Amino acid sequence: MMPSTLSCGRTVPRGPLPVLLAVGLVAVLAGCTGGDRSAPGPSDPPPSGPPSPAVGTTTHTLEVDGRERGYRLYRPASVTATGPVPLVVMLHGALGTGSQAEEAYGWPAQADRDGFLVAFPDGLNRSWAVAPDCCGPPARDGVDDVAFVSEVVHDIADTLPVDPARTYVTGMSNGGMLAYRLACDTEIFAAVGAVATKLVGGCPDPAPTSVLHIQGRLDEVIRYDGGPGRLDNGGTGRNPVRIEGLSIPELDALWREAAGCAEPAVTTETPVTRSVAACPAGRAVELVTIADAGHQWPGAAAQRLRNADPPSTALDATETIWRFFSEHPRQAGS
């Protein structure tokens, strides 16, 4: 089935980011122009409201902070407009795209099996700004990627009944850095799934959040010990990249402290070691370390991105992250 396309324009005002998503269908868009759309099903919203995206992959545009931005949305046939429905935001790595992430990491097939939406935003110049000195042109130009991804979530919730208690974010490398930035700066997401990445920039008072981090011990781009990786240039020049900071175990401890977790239980089935901490309000913080893995998304299709290592076969990161997400929605009142 060929992807359908949908193009919608929206301007985001400057101001504080919303903390919680509205539930339901909110008819606030001033009309959308659709291409190759299938007819609405019987459970879709009435014609007077914004049209629901078609089943399959649709493409969308927004204006955020004076810049036109785009994202792809995958809607399985099982997802109707009667909801509520989970949403996963998948953030590509540096040099990647939303289309590349959709193709490489297996999220549409997982969504078909388990009945959830997946959004694939596009970073400007194929990268994301997560700090003044990282990463690439978006950081140099002061792009507000937190505002963009936040608005992607709200844009989807305007046309489909996204469940705010089951709204999640995951990312690879630079995309994982943005996932952590969103966890530091917003309370939109019930859980974070981060792969081959780290926290860049300050995060003095993060809200309690469920976090699953998957990291290879042999990763030379995002080093396990927190030192500068092989692409680090000190955050200078036209393409600033500075990715040193907390070690991966220190980062895991930061999220455990934020969520008030118990001491973790550690198990090893070579080459995979899991550190799992139970936390109040049904949350959890888990670190999965793969001893022989480098900079890659475990279980992915063959990586064609520069600086990416061959994917580990020790586990399927997409399935692992979705299972973690599905087990850790935000509880009422938390």
Tab-separated table of C-alpha atoms in Angstrom:
chain	number	residue	atom	x	y	z
A	1	MET	CA	0.000	0.000	0.000
A	2	MET	CA	1.415	3.350	-1.034
A	3	PRO	CA	1.675	5.953	1.743
A	4	SER	CA	-1.030	8.584	1.867
A	5	THR	CA	-0.072	12.200	2.354
A	6	LEU	CA	-1.571	15.019	4.357
A	7	SER	CA	-0.255	18.545	4.608
A	8	CYS	CA	-1.456	20.845	7.397
A	9	GLY	CA	-0.117	24.254	8.376
A	10	ARG	CA	-0.036	25.609	11.904
A	11	THR	CA	1.784	28.415	13.697
A	12	VAL	CA	3.050	27.941	17.237
A	13	PRO	CA	3.040	31.009	19.502
A	14	ARG	CA	6.002	31.722	21.692
A	15	GLY	CA	5.478	31.073	25.367
A	16	PRO	CA	5.722	28.363	28.025
A	17	LEU	CA	5.350	24.780	26.873
A	18	PRO	CA	2.087	23.077	27.861
A	19	VAL	CA	2.492	20.490	30.599
A	20	LEU	CA	-0.380	18.137	29.865
A	21	LEU	CA	-2.070	17.170	26.599
A	22	ALA	CA	-5.776	17.704	26.041
A	23	VAL	CA	-7.721	14.497	25.519
A	24	GLY	CA	-10.127	14.141	22.630
A	25	LEU	CA	-10.570	15.766	19.270
A	26	VAL	CA	-10.171	19.554	19.346
A	27	ALA	CA	-11.240	21.317	16.163
A	28	VAL	CA	-8.817	24.224	16.216
A	29	LEU	CA	-6.954	23.917	12.938
A	30	ALA	CA	-8.041	26.262	10.187
A	31	GLY	CA	-8.424	23.561	7.560
A	32	CYS	CA	-6.039	21.060	5.964
A	33	THR	CA	-5.325	20.244	2.360
A	34	GLY	CA	-5.062	16.531	1.772
A	35	GLY	CA	-3.529	14.536	-1.036
A	36	ASP	CA	-4.244	10.860	-1.844
A	37	ARG	CA	-6.445	10.190	1.213
A	38	SER	CA	-8.711	7.231	1.738
A	39	ALA	CA	-12.358	7.821	2.638
A	40	PRO	CA	-12.977	8.328	6.358
A	41	GLY	CA	-14.186	5.284	8.226
A	42	PRO	CA	-17.361	5.168	10.278
A	43	SER	CA	-15.490	5.914	13.509
A	44	ASP	CA	-13.644	8.960	12.176
A	45	PRO	CA	-14.643	12.445	13.415
A	46	PRO	CA	-17.411	14.360	11.614
A	47	PRO	CA	-16.461	16.430	8.560
A	48	SER	CA	-16.811	19.686	10.530
A	49	GLY	CA	-13.603	18.971	12.473
A	50	PRO	CA	-10.036	18.497	11.264
A	51	PRO	CA	-9.798	15.288	9.230
A	52	SER	CA	-8.112	12.313	10.854
A	53	PRO	CA	-4.921	11.187	9.127
A	54	ALA	CA	-5.435	8.233	6.809
A	55	VAL	CA	-4.328	4.730	7.702
A	56	GLY	CA	-0.685	4.180	6.828
A	57	THR	CA	1.962	6.884	6.647
A	58	THR	CA	0.963	10.520	6.237
A	59	THR	CA	3.211	13.587	6.058
A	60	HIS	CA	2.517	16.823	7.890
A	61	THR	CA	3.969	20.333	8.157
A	62	LEU	CA	3.920	22.867	10.972
A	63	GLU	CA	5.323	26.333	11.450
A	64	VAL	CA	7.247	26.502	14.712
A	65	ASP	CA	9.232	29.549	15.793
A	66	GLY	CA	9.069	30.963	12.272
A	67	ARG	CA	10.369	27.775	10.622
A	68	GLU	CA	8.468	25.242	8.553
A	69	ARG	CA	8.904	21.806	10.094
A	70	GLY	CA	7.733	18.371	9.070
A	71	TYR	CA	6.920	14.978	10.502
A	72	ARG	CA	5.555	11.625	9.388
A	73	LEU	CA	2.764	9.806	11.212
A	74	TYR	CA	2.117	6.075	11.013
A	75	ARG	CA	-1.444	5.013	11.830
A	76	PRO	CA	-2.223	1.283	11.896
A	77	ALA	CA	-5.565	0.121	10.521
A	78	SER	CA	-6.568	-0.922	14.051
A	79	VAL	CA	-6.375	2.655	15.389
A	80	THR	CA	-9.750	4.390	15.156
A	81	ALA	CA	-10.800	7.897	16.138
A	82	THR	CA	-12.751	6.636	19.151
A	83	GLY	CA	-9.549	6.166	21.236
A	84	PRO	CA	-7.834	6.749	23.513
A	85	VAL	CA	-4.684	5.549	21.761
A	86	PRO	CA	-0.982	5.464	22.715
A	87	LEU	CA	1.522	7.598	20.799
A	88	VAL	CA	5.263	6.981	20.387
A	89	VAL	CA	7.483	9.795	19.069
A	90	MET	CA	10.601	8.335	17.417
A	91	LEU	CA	13.521	10.777	16.995
A	92	HIS	CA	16.154	9.897	14.399
A	93	GLY	CA	19.881	10.244	14.996
A	94	ALA	CA	22.232	12.792	13.449
A	95	LEU	CA	22.364	12.437	9.645
A	96	GLY	CA	19.098	10.515	9.757
A	97	THR	CA	15.550	11.525	8.838
A	98	GLY	CA	12.052	10.625	9.898
A	99	SER	CA	11.744	8.459	6.787
A	100	GLN	CA	15.017	6.667	7.574
A	101	ALA	CA	13.912	6.009	11.171
A	102	GLU	CA	10.560	4.690	9.987
A	103	GLU	CA	12.290	2.289	7.603
A	104	ALA	CA	15.209	1.148	9.736
A	105	TYR	CA	13.922	0.565	13.265
A	106	GLY	CA	10.752	-1.491	12.803
A	107	TRP	CA	8.266	0.797	14.529
A	108	PRO	CA	5.418	0.481	11.965
A	109	ALA	CA	5.410	-3.325	12.291
A	110	GLN	CA	5.406	-3.022	16.085
A	111	ALA	CA	2.537	-0.514	15.877
A	112	ASP	CA	0.578	-2.904	13.659
A	113	ARG	CA	0.983	-5.676	16.228
A	114	ASP	CA	0.131	-3.597	19.284
A	115	GLY	CA	-2.157	-0.816	18.059
A	116	PHE	CA	-0.471	2.541	18.627
A	117	LEU	CA	0.525	5.640	16.649
A	118	VAL	CA	4.129	6.478	15.772
A	119	ALA	CA	5.386	9.941	14.828
A	120	PHE	CA	8.697	10.442	13.016
A	121	PRO	CA	9.711	14.148	13.162
A	122	ASP	CA	12.457	15.551	10.932
A	123	GLY	CA	15.343	17.489	12.442
A	124	LEU	CA	16.580	20.517	10.515
A	125	ASN	CA	19.762	19.665	8.613
A	126	ARG	CA	19.287	16.099	9.864
A	127	SER	CA	20.139	16.911	13.469
A	128	TRP	CA	18.628	18.218	16.695
A	129	ALA	CA	19.491	21.127	18.982
A	130	VAL	CA	19.824	19.864	22.550
A	131	ALA	CA	22.227	22.468	23.986
A	132	PRO	CA	23.961	25.643	22.749
A	133	ASP	CA	26.976	23.541	21.711
A	134	CYS	CA	25.191	20.456	20.345
A	135	CYS	CA	24.390	19.416	17.795
A	136	GLY	CA	25.199	20.828	14.357
A	137	PRO	CA	23.456	23.725	12.561
A	138	PRO	CA	20.254	23.597	14.681
A	139	ALA	CA	22.311	24.256	17.815
A	140	ARG	CA	24.317	26.971	16.073
A	141	ASP	CA	21.119	28.653	14.869
A	142	GLY	CA	19.218	28.397	18.147
A	143	VAL	CA	16.462	26.081	16.883
A	144	ASP	CA	13.843	25.214	19.515
A	145	ASP	CA	13.408	21.496	18.940
A	146	VAL	CA	11.681	21.012	22.297
A	147	ALA	CA	8.904	23.335	21.100
A	148	PHE	CA	8.738	21.559	17.742
A	149	VAL	CA	8.368	18.035	19.138
A	150	SER	CA	5.905	19.250	21.760
A	151	GLU	CA	3.801	20.785	19.015
A	152	VAL	CA	3.964	17.585	16.949
A	153	VAL	CA	2.272	15.797	19.837
A	154	HIS	CA	-0.415	18.453	20.134
A	155	ASP	CA	-0.953	18.511	16.372
A	156	ILE	CA	-1.615	14.769	16.339
A	157	ALA	CA	-3.909	15.050	19.369
A	158	ASP	CA	-6.023	17.588	17.469
A	159	THR	CA	-7.082	14.919	14.957
A	160	LEU	CA	-6.780	11.628	16.859
A	161	PRO	CA	-7.566	10.804	20.505
A	162	VAL	CA	-4.025	10.567	21.857
A	163	ASP	CA	-3.886	9.267	25.418
A	164	PRO	CA	-1.723	11.651	27.502
A	165	ALA	CA	-1.083	8.862	30.008
A	166	ARG	CA	0.424	6.746	27.204
A	167	THR	CA	2.439	9.288	25.253
A	168	TYR	CA	6.088	8.252	24.930
A	169	VAL	CA	9.315	9.415	23.303
A	170	THR	CA	12.298	7.430	22.076
A	171	GLY	CA	15.400	8.320	20.116
A	172	MET	CA	18.688	7.151	18.686
A	173	SER	CA	21.943	9.022	19.421
A	174	ASN	CA	21.283	12.756	18.838
A	175	GLY	CA	17.566	11.887	18.848
A	176	GLY	CA	17.974	10.228	22.232
A	177	MET	CA	19.618	13.416	23.487
A	178	LEU	CA	16.495	15.321	22.461
A	179	ALA	CA	14.304	12.699	24.142
A	180	TYR	CA	16.190	13.381	27.373
A	181	ARG	CA	15.939	17.142	26.821
A	182	LEU	CA	12.159	16.755	26.507
A	183	ALA	CA	12.112	14.765	29.750
A	184	CYS	CA	14.082	17.536	31.452
A	185	ASP	CA	12.071	20.466	30.073
A	186	THR	CA	8.494	19.149	29.741
A	187	GLU	CA	6.109	16.719	31.405
A	188	ILE	CA	4.442	15.533	28.205
A	189	PHE	CA	5.898	12.029	28.116
A	190	ALA	CA	5.069	9.178	30.470
A	191	ALA	CA	8.284	7.334	29.607
A	192	VAL	CA	11.518	7.696	27.642
A	193	GLY	CA	13.364	5.071	25.616
A	194	ALA	CA	16.932	6.127	24.793
A	195	VAL	CA	19.414	4.233	22.600
A	196	ALA	CA	23.148	4.885	22.100
A	197	THR	CA	22.895	8.337	23.627
A	198	LYS	CA	23.328	10.502	26.709
A	199	LEU	CA	22.038	13.614	28.421
A	200	VAL	CA	23.608	16.792	27.022
A	201	GLY	CA	23.137	20.077	28.859
A	202	GLY	CA	21.828	20.731	32.347
A	203	CYS	CA	18.843	18.992	33.910
A	204	PRO	CA	18.689	20.288	37.485
A	205	ASP	CA	15.130	19.280	38.428
A	206	PRO	CA	13.629	16.652	36.111
A	207	ALA	CA	10.116	15.401	36.777
A	208	PRO	CA	9.851	11.743	37.798
A	209	THR	CA	9.759	9.704	34.592
A	210	SER	CA	10.085	6.076	33.580
A	211	VAL	CA	13.314	5.650	31.604
A	212	LEU	CA	14.791	2.758	29.625
A	213	HIS	CA	18.324	3.303	28.325
A	214	ILE	CA	20.052	0.843	25.944
A	215	GLN	CA	23.803	1.317	25.460
A	216	GLY	CA	26.712	-0.578	23.932
A	217	ARG	CA	29.914	-0.705	25.960
A	218	LEU	CA	31.986	-0.374	22.761
A	219	ASP	CA	30.254	2.804	21.555
A	220	GLU	CA	32.977	5.296	20.538
A	221	VAL	CA	30.531	8.084	19.613
A	222	ILE	CA	28.686	8.087	22.951
A	223	ARG	CA	31.234	6.763	25.379
A	224	TYR	CA	30.058	4.706	28.338
A	225	ASP	CA	32.459	6.515	30.673
A	226	GLY	CA	31.081	9.946	29.722
A	227	GLY	CA	34.205	11.214	27.977
A	228	PRO	CA	34.123	13.067	24.652
A	229	GLY	CA	33.298	10.723	21.777
A	230	ARG	CA	35.081	10.526	18.454
A	231	LEU	CA	32.842	13.186	16.847
A	232	ASP	CA	33.286	15.726	19.648
A	233	ASN	CA	34.764	19.051	18.473
A	234	GLY	CA	34.334	20.926	21.731
A	235	GLY	CA	31.094	22.498	20.550
A	236	THR	CA	32.738	24.996	18.215
A	237	GLY	CA	32.489	26.041	14.573
A	238	ARG	CA	29.607	25.801	12.116
A	239	ASN	CA	28.731	22.286	13.250
A	240	PRO	CA	29.146	22.316	17.038
A	241	VAL	CA	29.265	18.875	18.658
A	242	ARG	CA	29.990	18.537	22.347
A	243	ILE	CA	28.732	15.321	23.904
A	244	GLU	CA	30.812	14.723	27.007
A	245	GLY	CA	29.232	14.649	30.451
A	246	LEU	CA	27.771	12.082	32.814
A	247	SER	CA	28.784	8.475	32.368
A	248	ILE	CA	25.974	6.098	31.478
A	249	PRO	CA	25.753	4.662	35.038
A	250	GLU	CA	25.700	8.215	36.443
A	251	LEU	CA	22.902	9.119	34.053
A	252	ASP	CA	20.956	6.059	35.158
A	253	ALA	CA	21.402	7.165	38.767
A	254	LEU	CA	20.109	10.661	37.919
A	255	TRP	CA	16.819	9.258	36.606
A	256	ARG	CA	16.508	6.883	39.559
A	257	GLU	CA	16.949	9.772	41.975
A	258	ALA	CA	14.412	11.920	40.096
A	259	ALA	CA	11.817	9.153	40.269
A	260	GLY	CA	12.583	8.167	43.871
A	261	CYS	CA	13.462	4.592	42.897
A	262	ALA	CA	14.669	1.691	44.983
A	263	GLU	CA	18.129	0.243	44.487
A	264	PRO	CA	18.306	-1.592	41.157
A	265	ALA	CA	18.424	-5.334	40.677
A	266	VAL	CA	21.194	-6.346	38.273
A	267	THR	CA	21.165	-9.481	36.105
A	268	THR	CA	23.444	-10.611	33.280
A	269	GLU	CA	22.818	-12.949	30.380
A	270	THR	CA	25.942	-12.418	28.289
A	271	PRO	CA	26.309	-10.090	26.474
A	272	VAL	CA	23.334	-8.227	28.018
A	273	THR	CA	23.290	-6.777	31.541
A	274	ARG	CA	20.089	-5.272	32.930
A	275	SER	CA	19.827	-2.923	35.892
A	276	VAL	CA	16.149	-2.543	36.847
A	277	ALA	CA	14.853	-0.201	39.553
A	278	ALA	CA	11.232	-0.080	40.692
A	279	CYS	CA	9.923	3.397	41.520
A	280	PRO	CA	6.788	4.909	43.106
A	281	ALA	CA	3.613	5.461	41.052
A	282	GLY	CA	4.330	2.453	38.858
A	283	ARG	CA	7.433	3.965	37.278
A	284	ALA	CA	10.700	2.168	36.543
A	285	VAL	CA	14.218	3.072	35.490
A	286	GLU	CA	16.135	0.446	33.549
A	287	LEU	CA	19.617	0.374	32.023
A	288	VAL	CA	20.400	-2.284	29.411
A	289	THR	CA	24.103	-2.634	28.604
A	290	ILE	CA	25.305	-4.732	25.662
A	291	ALA	CA	28.933	-5.697	26.198
A	292	ASP	CA	29.929	-6.146	22.546
A	293	ALA	CA	27.778	-3.453	20.893
A	294	GLY	CA	28.861	-0.127	19.423
A	295	HIS	CA	26.948	2.902	18.187
A	296	GLN	CA	23.767	1.347	16.758
A	297	TRP	CA	20.097	0.461	17.307
A	298	PRO	CA	19.987	-3.212	18.341
A	299	GLY	CA	17.846	-5.331	16.049
A	300	ALA	CA	17.622	-2.653	13.333
A	301	ALA	CA	17.818	-3.181	9.626
A	302	ALA	CA	21.376	-2.801	8.333
A	303	GLN	CA	22.588	0.687	9.209
A	304	ARG	CA	23.416	2.903	6.244
A	305	LEU	CA	24.271	5.974	8.291
A	306	ARG	CA	27.809	7.241	8.606
A	307	ASN	CA	29.277	6.682	12.081
A	308	ALA	CA	26.796	3.861	12.836
A	309	ASP	CA	28.093	0.399	13.699
A	310	PRO	CA	26.471	-2.888	12.594
A	311	PRO	CA	23.333	-3.474	14.701
A	312	SER	CA	23.632	-5.869	17.610
A	313	THR	CA	21.458	-8.972	17.471
A	314	ALA	CA	21.489	-9.402	21.253
A	315	LEU	CA	18.003	-7.930	21.511
A	316	ASP	CA	15.339	-6.076	19.525
A	317	ALA	CA	15.460	-2.515	20.855
A	318	THR	CA	12.099	-1.551	19.347
A	319	GLU	CA	10.217	-4.443	20.914
A	320	THR	CA	12.085	-3.973	24.201
A	321	ILE	CA	11.238	-0.273	24.347
A	322	TRP	CA	7.580	-0.791	23.429
A	323	ARG	CA	7.162	-3.460	26.115
A	324	PHE	CA	8.679	-1.058	28.634
A	325	PHE	CA	6.364	1.735	27.483
A	326	SER	CA	3.271	-0.448	27.595
A	327	GLU	CA	4.074	-1.491	31.163
A	328	HIS	CA	4.651	2.078	32.394
A	329	PRO	CA	1.842	4.485	31.529
A	330	ARG	CA	1.424	7.545	33.688
A	331	GLN	CA	-0.834	6.718	36.602
A	332	ALA	CA	-3.757	8.980	37.479
A	333	GLY	CA	-2.677	11.827	39.732
A	334	SER	CA	1.051	11.248	39.229
